Amino acid sequence: MVRECRGGRVYVVGAGPGDPELITVKGLRLIQQADVIVYDRLVAKELLDYAKPGAELIYAGKKPGAHTMTQEEINQLLLEKACEGKKVVRLHGGDPYVFGRGEEECIYLREHGVECEVVPGLTSAIAGAAYAGIPVTSRGIASSFAVATGREAPDKDRKMVHYGKIMKTVDTLVVVMGVGNLENIVREMLEEGVDPDLPVAIVEKATTPEQRVVAGRLRDIVEKARRAGVQPPALIIFGHTVELRDKLWRLS
Ligand code: SAH
């Protein structure tokens, strides 16, 4: 059904990695102007305090395995609010187009005749690593990096992420959504012949006051993570720049 939508517009906005101050100026301005804000679980809640009085705040967060709203429901909600002529902000943790499905939302909205604009955010994959003292590149140490999901969509019949092959091709690999699959990821790398001494760090709740880092090497990181009781959200960072952490870690 194609509806007539008058004046409504959706902004798919990145909220940044966790620290509320790491949103963009444009993202914050749109939050202040929005009639409706549809936000994710990993968005810094302090940002919602900037909403104008009377703005409608809708939680659309998803937990692994326990969906509050399906993606289809989120798409329909955004469309419905835009068709009411509202200025809608769809607020994502990190960057909307980095494992955020913000692009699916914009495509859906445009297919239904609604204007949709992206406002990028700092992805946790890069900014979270930085706050843990780990640059994704460094001259003479790492000239390339990749970001991969640690958990592929369950409906996919074909494996798309080959961790061992990636690690043999790029210098730094940041895995998001990987805590539950750490053991398999590490095993795949070792089977592919990646150096067991490769430095690895896990950064939990990056850029927040509860940020915690567990560091080790490929051969012992699974055990270290188990002992530390690592919980999502966390980044798993593989590569030699992890060792710069001693010089770069951030005083809180
Ligand atoms: N669009 C987001 C990523 C969404 S996928 C971005 O650009 O950052 C969700 C995953 O991102 C989490 O499972 C976790 O691996 C990672 N993540 C998001 N925020 C994080 C944070 N503050 N600390 C550590 N990892 C985080």
PDB file of C-alpha atoms and ligand atoms in Angstrom:
ATOM      1  CA  MET A   1       0.000   0.000   0.000  1.00  0.00           C
ATOM      2  CA  VAL A   2       1.434   3.340  -1.000  1.00  0.00           C
ATOM      3  CA  ARG A   3       0.467   6.132   1.300  1.00  0.00           C
ATOM      4  CA  GLU A   4       0.518   9.859   0.879  1.00  0.00           C
ATOM      5  CA  CYS A   5       3.089  11.243   3.285  1.00  0.00           C
ATOM      6  CA  ARG A   6       3.060  14.953   3.876  1.00  0.00           C
ATOM      7  CA  GLY A   7       6.121  16.760   5.112  1.00  0.00           C
ATOM      8  CA  GLY A   8       7.467  13.917   7.199  1.00  0.00           C
ATOM      9  CA  ARG A   9      11.129  13.081   7.109  1.00  0.00           C
ATOM     10  CA  VAL A  10      13.292  10.500   8.786  1.00  0.00           C
ATOM     11  CA  TYR A  11      16.884  11.036   9.865  1.00  0.00           C
ATOM     12  CA  VAL A  12      18.839   7.862  10.500  1.00  0.00           C
ATOM     13  CA  VAL A  13      21.334   9.158  13.049  1.00  0.00           C
ATOM     14  CA  GLY A  14      24.416   7.630  14.653  1.00  0.00           C
ATOM     15  CA  ALA A  15      24.599   8.338  18.395  1.00  0.00           C
ATOM     16  CA  GLY A  16      28.265   7.387  18.709  1.00  0.00           C
ATOM     17  CA  PRO A  17      29.829   4.576  20.695  1.00  0.00           C
ATOM     18  CA  GLY A  18      28.507   5.161  24.227  1.00  0.00           C
ATOM     19  CA  ASP A  19      29.858   8.381  25.723  1.00  0.00           C
ATOM     20  CA  PRO A  20      27.007  10.840  24.987  1.00  0.00           C
ATOM     21  CA  GLU A  21      29.508  13.582  24.102  1.00  0.00           C
ATOM     22  CA  LEU A  22      30.704  11.569  21.132  1.00  0.00           C
ATOM     23  CA  ILE A  23      27.618  12.293  19.006  1.00  0.00           C
ATOM     24  CA  THR A  24      27.989  14.730  16.083  1.00  0.00           C
ATOM     25  CA  VAL A  25      26.803  18.345  16.305  1.00  0.00           C
ATOM     26  CA  LYS A  26      24.297  17.592  13.541  1.00  0.00           C
ATOM     27  CA  GLY A  27      23.000  14.487  15.299  1.00  0.00           C
ATOM     28  CA  LEU A  28      22.447  16.420  18.526  1.00  0.00           C
ATOM     29  CA  ARG A  29      20.656  19.251  16.727  1.00  0.00           C
ATOM     30  CA  LEU A  30      18.286  16.765  15.099  1.00  0.00           C
ATOM     31  CA  ILE A  31      17.547  15.142  18.480  1.00  0.00           C
ATOM     32  CA  GLN A  32      16.639  18.592  19.818  1.00  0.00           C
ATOM     33  CA  GLN A  33      14.275  19.211  16.896  1.00  0.00           C
ATOM     34  CA  ALA A  34      12.653  15.784  16.554  1.00  0.00           C
ATOM     35  CA  ASP A  35       8.962  15.093  17.135  1.00  0.00           C
ATOM     36  CA  VAL A  36       9.638  11.366  17.439  1.00  0.00           C
ATOM     37  CA  ILE A  37      12.840   9.545  18.457  1.00  0.00           C
ATOM     38  CA  VAL A  38      13.066   5.805  17.892  1.00  0.00           C
ATOM     39  CA  TYR A  39      16.176   4.616  19.741  1.00  0.00           C
ATOM     40  CA  ASP A  40      18.290   1.508  20.148  1.00  0.00           C
ATOM     41  CA  ARG A  41      19.509  -0.351  23.205  1.00  0.00           C
ATOM     42  CA  LEU A  42      23.122   0.832  22.871  1.00  0.00           C
ATOM     43  CA  VAL A  43      22.302   4.538  22.559  1.00  0.00           C
ATOM     44  CA  ALA A  44      23.535   6.697  25.491  1.00  0.00           C
ATOM     45  CA  LYS A  45      20.292   7.454  27.348  1.00  0.00           C
ATOM     46  CA  GLU A  46      21.563  10.906  28.363  1.00  0.00           C
ATOM     47  CA  LEU A  47      21.056  11.968  24.752  1.00  0.00           C
ATOM     48  CA  LEU A  48      17.299  11.588  25.137  1.00  0.00           C
ATOM     49  CA  ASP A  49      17.366  14.400  27.720  1.00  0.00           C
ATOM     50  CA  TYR A  50      17.979  16.764  24.802  1.00  0.00           C
ATOM     51  CA  ALA A  51      14.641  15.917  23.183  1.00  0.00           C
ATOM     52  CA  LYS A  52      12.173  18.803  23.128  1.00  0.00           C
ATOM     53  CA  PRO A  53       9.271  18.718  25.606  1.00  0.00           C
ATOM     54  CA  GLY A  54       6.479  16.522  24.310  1.00  0.00           C
ATOM     55  CA  ALA A  55       8.677  14.581  21.902  1.00  0.00           C
ATOM     56  CA  GLU A  56       7.698  10.954  21.624  1.00  0.00           C
ATOM     57  CA  LEU A  57      10.485   8.573  22.689  1.00  0.00           C
ATOM     58  CA  ILE A  58      10.118   4.995  21.475  1.00  0.00           C
ATOM     59  CA  TYR A  59      12.442   2.152  22.474  1.00  0.00           C
ATOM     60  CA  ALA A  60      13.152  -0.232  19.633  1.00  0.00           C
ATOM     61  CA  GLY A  61      16.082  -2.022  21.209  1.00  0.00           C
ATOM     62  CA  LYS A  62      16.940  -5.555  20.401  1.00  0.00           C
ATOM     63  CA  LYS A  63      18.702  -8.016  22.637  1.00  0.00           C
ATOM     64  CA  PRO A  64      20.315 -11.079  21.105  1.00  0.00           C
ATOM     65  CA  GLY A  65      17.530 -13.645  20.879  1.00  0.00           C
ATOM     66  CA  ALA A  66      14.849 -11.468  22.463  1.00  0.00           C
ATOM     67  CA  HIS A  67      13.498  -8.956  19.997  1.00  0.00           C
ATOM     68  CA  THR A  68      11.513  -6.050  21.322  1.00  0.00           C
ATOM     69  CA  MET A  69      10.497  -5.020  17.812  1.00  0.00           C
ATOM     70  CA  THR A  70      11.305  -6.798  14.570  1.00  0.00           C
ATOM     71  CA  GLN A  71      13.087  -4.858  11.830  1.00  0.00           C
ATOM     72  CA  GLU A  72       9.876  -4.920   9.805  1.00  0.00           C
ATOM     73  CA  GLU A  73       7.986  -3.408  12.735  1.00  0.00           C
ATOM     74  CA  ILE A  74      10.620  -0.699  13.122  1.00  0.00           C
ATOM     75  CA  ASN A  75      10.412   0.103   9.383  1.00  0.00           C
ATOM     76  CA  GLN A  76       6.629   0.361   9.566  1.00  0.00           C
ATOM     77  CA  LEU A  77       6.756   2.512  12.681  1.00  0.00           C
ATOM     78  CA  LEU A  78       9.161   4.968  11.018  1.00  0.00           C
ATOM     79  CA  LEU A  79       6.935   5.112   7.948  1.00  0.00           C
ATOM     80  CA  GLU A  80       3.798   5.644   9.987  1.00  0.00           C
ATOM     81  CA  LYS A  81       5.291   8.492  12.028  1.00  0.00           C
ATOM     82  CA  ALA A  82       6.740  10.156   8.927  1.00  0.00           C
ATOM     83  CA  CYS A  83       3.371   9.909   7.193  1.00  0.00           C
ATOM     84  CA  GLU A  84       1.832  11.800  10.098  1.00  0.00           C
ATOM     85  CA  GLY A  85       4.074  14.676   9.030  1.00  0.00           C
ATOM     86  CA  LYS A  86       6.464  14.231  11.945  1.00  0.00           C
ATOM     87  CA  LYS A  87      10.175  14.866  12.023  1.00  0.00           C
ATOM     88  CA  VAL A  88      11.536  11.486  13.011  1.00  0.00           C
ATOM     89  CA  VAL A  89      15.004  10.627  14.325  1.00  0.00           C
ATOM     90  CA  ARG A  90      15.963   6.980  14.201  1.00  0.00           C
ATOM     91  CA  LEU A  91      18.847   6.857  16.669  1.00  0.00           C
ATOM     92  CA  HIS A  92      21.387   4.050  16.347  1.00  0.00           C
ATOM     93  CA  GLY A  93      24.313   3.111  18.561  1.00  0.00           C
ATOM     94  CA  GLY A  94      27.615   3.905  16.825  1.00  0.00           C
ATOM     95  CA  ASP A  95      27.144   4.411  13.092  1.00  0.00           C
ATOM     96  CA  PRO A  96      23.799   3.497  11.494  1.00  0.00           C
ATOM     97  CA  TYR A  97      25.431   1.804   8.509  1.00  0.00           C
ATOM     98  CA  VAL A  98      27.903  -0.332  10.474  1.00  0.00           C
ATOM     99  CA  PHE A  99      25.894  -3.433  11.404  1.00  0.00           C
ATOM    100  CA  GLY A 100      23.007  -1.137  12.288  1.00  0.00           C
ATOM    101  CA  ARG A 101      20.590  -1.873   9.432  1.00  0.00           C
ATOM    102  CA  GLY A 102      20.090   1.884   9.006  1.00  0.00           C
ATOM    103  CA  GLU A 103      20.495   1.420   5.272  1.00  0.00           C
ATOM    104  CA  GLU A 104      17.592  -1.048   5.207  1.00  0.00           C
ATOM    105  CA  GLU A 105      15.436   1.509   6.989  1.00  0.00           C
ATOM    106  CA  CYS A 106      16.322   4.268   4.528  1.00  0.00           C
ATOM    107  CA  ILE A 107      15.745   2.014   1.511  1.00  0.00           C
ATOM    108  CA  TYR A 108      12.355   0.941   2.866  1.00  0.00           C
ATOM    109  CA  LEU A 109      11.311   4.522   3.575  1.00  0.00           C
ATOM    110  CA  ARG A 110      12.401   5.788   0.164  1.00  0.00           C
ATOM    111  CA  GLU A 111      10.586   2.927  -1.532  1.00  0.00           C
ATOM    112  CA  HIS A 112       7.502   4.176   0.255  1.00  0.00           C
ATOM    113  CA  GLY A 113       8.038   7.761  -0.835  1.00  0.00           C
ATOM    114  CA  VAL A 114       9.454   9.127   2.420  1.00  0.00           C
ATOM    115  CA  GLU A 115      12.581  11.268   2.565  1.00  0.00           C
ATOM    116  CA  CYS A 116      15.335   9.644   4.556  1.00  0.00           C
ATOM    117  CA  GLU A 117      18.737  11.069   5.360  1.00  0.00           C
ATOM    118  CA  VAL A 118      21.687   9.481   7.132  1.00  0.00           C
ATOM    119  CA  VAL A 119      23.771  11.267   9.747  1.00  0.00           C
ATOM    120  CA  PRO A 120      26.831   9.104  10.343  1.00  0.00           C
ATOM    121  CA  GLY A 121      28.131   8.434  13.834  1.00  0.00           C
ATOM    122  CA  LEU A 122      31.407   7.324  15.336  1.00  0.00           C
ATOM    123  CA  THR A 123      31.380   3.574  15.149  1.00  0.00           C
ATOM    124  CA  SER A 124      32.299   1.711  18.323  1.00  0.00           C
ATOM    125  CA  ALA A 125      34.602  -0.420  16.191  1.00  0.00           C
ATOM    126  CA  ILE A 126      37.020   2.483  15.775  1.00  0.00           C
ATOM    127  CA  ALA A 127      36.160   4.909  18.583  1.00  0.00           C
ATOM    128  CA  GLY A 128      35.786   2.183  21.190  1.00  0.00           C
ATOM    129  CA  ALA A 129      39.156   0.762  20.265  1.00  0.00           C
ATOM    130  CA  ALA A 130      40.670   4.252  20.506  1.00  0.00           C
ATOM    131  CA  TYR A 131      39.298   4.771  24.019  1.00  0.00           C
ATOM    132  CA  ALA A 132      40.950   1.511  25.028  1.00  0.00           C
ATOM    133  CA  GLY A 133      44.281   2.853  23.717  1.00  0.00           C
ATOM    134  CA  ILE A 134      44.188   0.816  20.532  1.00  0.00           C
ATOM    135  CA  PRO A 135      44.492   2.622  17.178  1.00  0.00           C
ATOM    136  CA  VAL A 136      43.190   0.576  14.249  1.00  0.00           C
ATOM    137  CA  THR A 137      46.168   1.679  12.142  1.00  0.00           C
ATOM    138  CA  SER A 138      49.659   2.796  13.051  1.00  0.00           C
ATOM    139  CA  ARG A 139      52.617   3.618  10.842  1.00  0.00           C
ATOM    140  CA  GLY A 140      54.914   0.645  10.549  1.00  0.00           C
ATOM    141  CA  ILE A 141      52.595  -1.612  12.587  1.00  0.00           C
ATOM    142  CA  ALA A 142      49.210  -1.746  10.859  1.00  0.00           C
ATOM    143  CA  SER A 143      48.338  -0.409   7.411  1.00  0.00           C
ATOM    144  CA  SER A 144      44.885  -1.910   7.050  1.00  0.00           C
ATOM    145  CA  PHE A 145      41.929  -2.843   9.178  1.00  0.00           C
ATOM    146  CA  ALA A 146      38.622  -4.634   8.871  1.00  0.00           C
ATOM    147  CA  VAL A 147      35.426  -4.782  10.875  1.00  0.00           C
ATOM    148  CA  ALA A 148      33.480  -8.014  10.918  1.00  0.00           C
ATOM    149  CA  THR A 149      30.464  -9.409  12.670  1.00  0.00           C
ATOM    150  CA  GLY A 150      31.032 -12.250  15.090  1.00  0.00           C
ATOM    151  CA  ARG A 151      27.548 -13.545  14.594  1.00  0.00           C
ATOM    152  CA  GLU A 152      26.152 -14.083  11.133  1.00  0.00           C
ATOM    153  CA  ALA A 153      22.440 -13.832  10.443  1.00  0.00           C
ATOM    154  CA  PRO A 154      20.965 -17.226  11.329  1.00  0.00           C
ATOM    155  CA  ASP A 155      18.995 -17.376   8.070  1.00  0.00           C
ATOM    156  CA  LYS A 156      22.166 -17.256   5.997  1.00  0.00           C
ATOM    157  CA  ASP A 157      22.924 -20.603   4.429  1.00  0.00           C
ATOM    158  CA  ARG A 158      26.378 -19.653   3.239  1.00  0.00           C
ATOM    159  CA  LYS A 159      29.238 -18.649   5.515  1.00  0.00           C
ATOM    160  CA  MET A 160      30.423 -15.154   4.577  1.00  0.00           C
ATOM    161  CA  VAL A 161      33.000 -14.324   7.243  1.00  0.00           C
ATOM    162  CA  HIS A 162      36.259 -16.276   7.259  1.00  0.00           C
ATOM    163  CA  TYR A 163      38.122 -14.977  10.284  1.00  0.00           C
ATOM    164  CA  GLY A 164      41.358 -16.819   9.561  1.00  0.00           C
ATOM    165  CA  LYS A 165      41.499 -15.568   5.979  1.00  0.00           C
ATOM    166  CA  ILE A 166      40.712 -12.001   7.018  1.00  0.00           C
ATOM    167  CA  MET A 167      43.425 -12.074   9.671  1.00  0.00           C
ATOM    168  CA  LYS A 168      45.956 -13.223   7.113  1.00  0.00           C
ATOM    169  CA  THR A 169      44.970 -10.338   4.830  1.00  0.00           C
ATOM    170  CA  VAL A 170      44.516  -7.307   7.084  1.00  0.00           C
ATOM    171  CA  ASP A 171      46.612  -6.086  10.003  1.00  0.00           C
ATOM    172  CA  THR A 172      43.869  -5.220  12.475  1.00  0.00           C
ATOM    173  CA  LEU A 173      40.509  -6.941  12.771  1.00  0.00           C
ATOM    174  CA  VAL A 174      37.720  -5.617  14.974  1.00  0.00           C
ATOM    175  CA  VAL A 175      34.930  -8.095  15.604  1.00  0.00           C
ATOM    176  CA  VAL A 176      31.594  -6.794  16.882  1.00  0.00           C
ATOM    177  CA  MET A 177      28.862  -9.019  18.322  1.00  0.00           C
ATOM    178  CA  GLY A 178      31.485 -11.686  18.838  1.00  0.00           C
ATOM    179  CA  VAL A 179      31.529 -12.476  22.571  1.00  0.00           C
ATOM    180  CA  GLY A 180      29.334 -15.572  22.272  1.00  0.00           C
ATOM    181  CA  ASN A 181      31.357 -16.879  19.349  1.00  0.00           C
ATOM    182  CA  LEU A 182      34.880 -16.059  20.541  1.00  0.00           C
ATOM    183  CA  GLU A 183      35.998 -19.663  20.844  1.00  0.00           C
ATOM    184  CA  ASN A 184      35.026 -20.504  17.255  1.00  0.00           C
ATOM    185  CA  ILE A 185      36.583 -17.340  15.872  1.00  0.00           C
ATOM    186  CA  VAL A 186      39.890 -18.053  17.623  1.00  0.00           C
ATOM    187  CA  ARG A 187      39.839 -21.700  16.572  1.00  0.00           C
ATOM    188  CA  GLU A 188      39.276 -20.732  12.939  1.00  0.00           C
ATOM    189  CA  MET A 189      42.227 -18.358  13.058  1.00  0.00           C
ATOM    190  CA  LEU A 190      44.549 -20.922  14.614  1.00  0.00           C
ATOM    191  CA  GLU A 191      43.468 -23.544  12.068  1.00  0.00           C
ATOM    192  CA  GLU A 192      44.245 -21.091   9.281  1.00  0.00           C
ATOM    193  CA  GLY A 193      47.768 -20.681  10.660  1.00  0.00           C
ATOM    194  CA  VAL A 194      47.500 -17.285  12.330  1.00  0.00           C
ATOM    195  CA  ASP A 195      50.302 -16.734  14.892  1.00  0.00           C
ATOM    196  CA  PRO A 196      49.140 -17.917  18.350  1.00  0.00           C
ATOM    197  CA  ASP A 197      51.056 -14.977  19.836  1.00  0.00           C
ATOM    198  CA  LEU A 198      48.950 -12.417  17.978  1.00  0.00           C
ATOM    199  CA  PRO A 199      47.825  -9.782  20.529  1.00  0.00           C
ATOM    200  CA  VAL A 200      44.080  -9.634  21.205  1.00  0.00           C
ATOM    201  CA  ALA A 201      42.037  -7.262  23.350  1.00  0.00           C
ATOM    202  CA  ILE A 202      38.405  -7.349  24.340  1.00  0.00           C
ATOM    203  CA  VAL A 203      36.840  -3.998  25.171  1.00  0.00           C
ATOM    204  CA  GLU A 204      33.604  -4.122  27.115  1.00  0.00           C
ATOM    205  CA  LYS A 205      31.250  -1.114  27.247  1.00  0.00           C
ATOM    206  CA  ALA A 206      33.775   1.053  25.464  1.00  0.00           C
ATOM    207  CA  THR A 207      33.766   4.840  26.085  1.00  0.00           C
ATOM    208  CA  THR A 208      31.422   4.489  29.088  1.00  0.00           C
ATOM    209  CA  PRO A 209      32.413   4.744  32.774  1.00  0.00           C
ATOM    210  CA  GLU A 210      32.171   0.920  32.925  1.00  0.00           C
ATOM    211  CA  GLN A 211      34.680   0.355  30.138  1.00  0.00           C
ATOM    212  CA  ARG A 212      36.844  -2.712  30.815  1.00  0.00           C
ATOM    213  CA  VAL A 213      39.660  -4.252  28.782  1.00  0.00           C
ATOM    214  CA  VAL A 214      40.778  -7.869  28.852  1.00  0.00           C
ATOM    215  CA  ALA A 215      43.968  -8.428  26.887  1.00  0.00           C
ATOM    216  CA  GLY A 216      45.911 -11.493  25.887  1.00  0.00           C
ATOM    217  CA  ARG A 217      47.076 -13.422  22.864  1.00  0.00           C
ATOM    218  CA  LEU A 218      45.313 -15.644  20.405  1.00  0.00           C
ATOM    219  CA  ARG A 219      46.362 -18.745  22.339  1.00  0.00           C
ATOM    220  CA  ASP A 220      45.010 -17.618  25.731  1.00  0.00           C
ATOM    221  CA  ILE A 221      42.284 -15.026  25.065  1.00  0.00           C
ATOM    222  CA  VAL A 222      39.412 -17.535  25.261  1.00  0.00           C
ATOM    223  CA  GLU A 223      40.449 -18.609  28.739  1.00  0.00           C
ATOM    224  CA  LYS A 224      41.089 -15.021  29.862  1.00  0.00           C
ATOM    225  CA  ALA A 225      37.696 -13.896  28.597  1.00  0.00           C
ATOM    226  CA  ARG A 226      36.018 -16.800  30.369  1.00  0.00           C
ATOM    227  CA  ARG A 227      37.757 -16.013  33.651  1.00  0.00           C
ATOM    228  CA  ALA A 228      36.933 -12.331  33.422  1.00  0.00           C
ATOM    229  CA  GLY A 229      33.295 -13.117  32.586  1.00  0.00           C
ATOM    230  CA  VAL A 230      33.288 -10.863  29.543  1.00  0.00           C
ATOM    231  CA  GLN A 231      29.803  -9.650  28.597  1.00  0.00           C
ATOM    232  CA  PRO A 232      28.405  -7.849  25.538  1.00  0.00           C
ATOM    233  CA  PRO A 233      28.526  -5.206  24.280  1.00  0.00           C
ATOM    234  CA  ALA A 234      32.186  -5.762  23.572  1.00  0.00           C
ATOM    235  CA  LEU A 235      34.697  -5.373  20.765  1.00  0.00           C
ATOM    236  CA  ILE A 236      37.283  -8.042  20.070  1.00  0.00           C
ATOM    237  CA  ILE A 237      40.396  -6.522  18.520  1.00  0.00           C
ATOM    238  CA  PHE A 238      43.049  -8.669  16.873  1.00  0.00           C
ATOM    239  CA  GLY A 239      46.391  -7.204  15.802  1.00  0.00           C
ATOM    240  CA  HIS A 240      49.717  -5.739  16.872  1.00  0.00           C
ATOM    241  CA  THR A 241      48.401  -2.234  17.585  1.00  0.00           C
ATOM    242  CA  VAL A 242      46.808  -3.800  20.695  1.00  0.00           C
ATOM    243  CA  GLU A 243      50.298  -3.523  22.188  1.00  0.00           C
ATOM    244  CA  LEU A 244      50.256   0.276  21.909  1.00  0.00           C
ATOM    245  CA  ARG A 245      47.693   0.204  24.684  1.00  0.00           C
ATOM    246  CA  ASP A 246      50.390   0.467  27.334  1.00  0.00           C
ATOM    247  CA  LYS A 247      51.386   3.858  25.900  1.00  0.00           C
ATOM    248  CA  LEU A 248      47.971   5.137  24.870  1.00  0.00           C
ATOM    249  CA  TRP A 249      45.414   3.974  27.384  1.00  0.00           C
ATOM    250  CA  ARG A 250      43.184   6.715  28.511  1.00  0.00           C
ATOM    251  CA  LEU A 251      43.085   7.977  32.055  1.00  0.00           C
ATOM    252  CA  SER A 252      39.530   8.261  33.301  1.00  0.00           C
TER     253      SER A 252
HETATM  254  N1  SAH B   1      26.263   0.398  14.707  1.00  0.00           N
HETATM  255  C1  SAH B   1      27.074   0.018  15.851  1.00  0.00           C
HETATM  256  C2  SAH B   1      27.284  -1.494  15.922  1.00  0.00           C
HETATM  257  C3  SAH B   1      25.998  -2.268  16.112  1.00  0.00           C
HETATM  258  S1  SAH B   1      26.288  -3.980  16.356  1.00  0.00           S
HETATM  259  C4  SAH B   1      28.400   0.767  15.770  1.00  0.00           C
HETATM  260  O1  SAH B   1      28.731   1.355  14.730  1.00  0.00           O
HETATM  261  O2  SAH B   1      29.113   0.805  16.778  1.00  0.00           O
HETATM  262  C5  SAH B   1      26.362  -4.051  18.110  1.00  0.00           C
HETATM  263  C6  SAH B   1      27.757  -4.416  18.552  1.00  0.00           C
HETATM  264  O3  SAH B   1      28.595  -3.267  18.509  1.00  0.00           O
HETATM  265  C7  SAH B   1      27.862  -4.908  19.986  1.00  0.00           C
HETATM  266  O4  SAH B   1      27.542  -6.269  20.096  1.00  0.00           O
HETATM  267  C8  SAH B   1      29.321  -4.653  20.263  1.00  0.00           C
HETATM  268  O5  SAH B   1      30.142  -5.635  19.681  1.00  0.00           O
HETATM  269  C9  SAH B   1      29.561  -3.352  19.522  1.00  0.00           C
HETATM  270  N2  SAH B   1      29.418  -2.206  20.418  1.00  0.00           N
HETATM  271  C10 SAH B   1      28.562  -1.195  20.316  1.00  0.00           C
HETATM  272  N3  SAH B   1      28.760  -0.287  21.295  1.00  0.00           N
HETATM  273  C11 SAH B   1      29.781  -0.757  22.040  1.00  0.00           C
HETATM  274  C12 SAH B   1      30.478  -0.292  23.172  1.00  0.00           C
HETATM  275  N4  SAH B   1      30.162   0.858  23.787  1.00  0.00           N
HETATM  276  N5  SAH B   1      31.486  -1.049  23.657  1.00  0.00           N
HETATM  277  C13 SAH B   1      31.854  -2.188  23.063  1.00  0.00           C
HETATM  278  N6  SAH B   1      31.239  -2.683  21.989  1.00  0.00           N
HETATM  279  C14 SAH B   1      30.212  -1.976  21.477  1.00  0.00           C
END
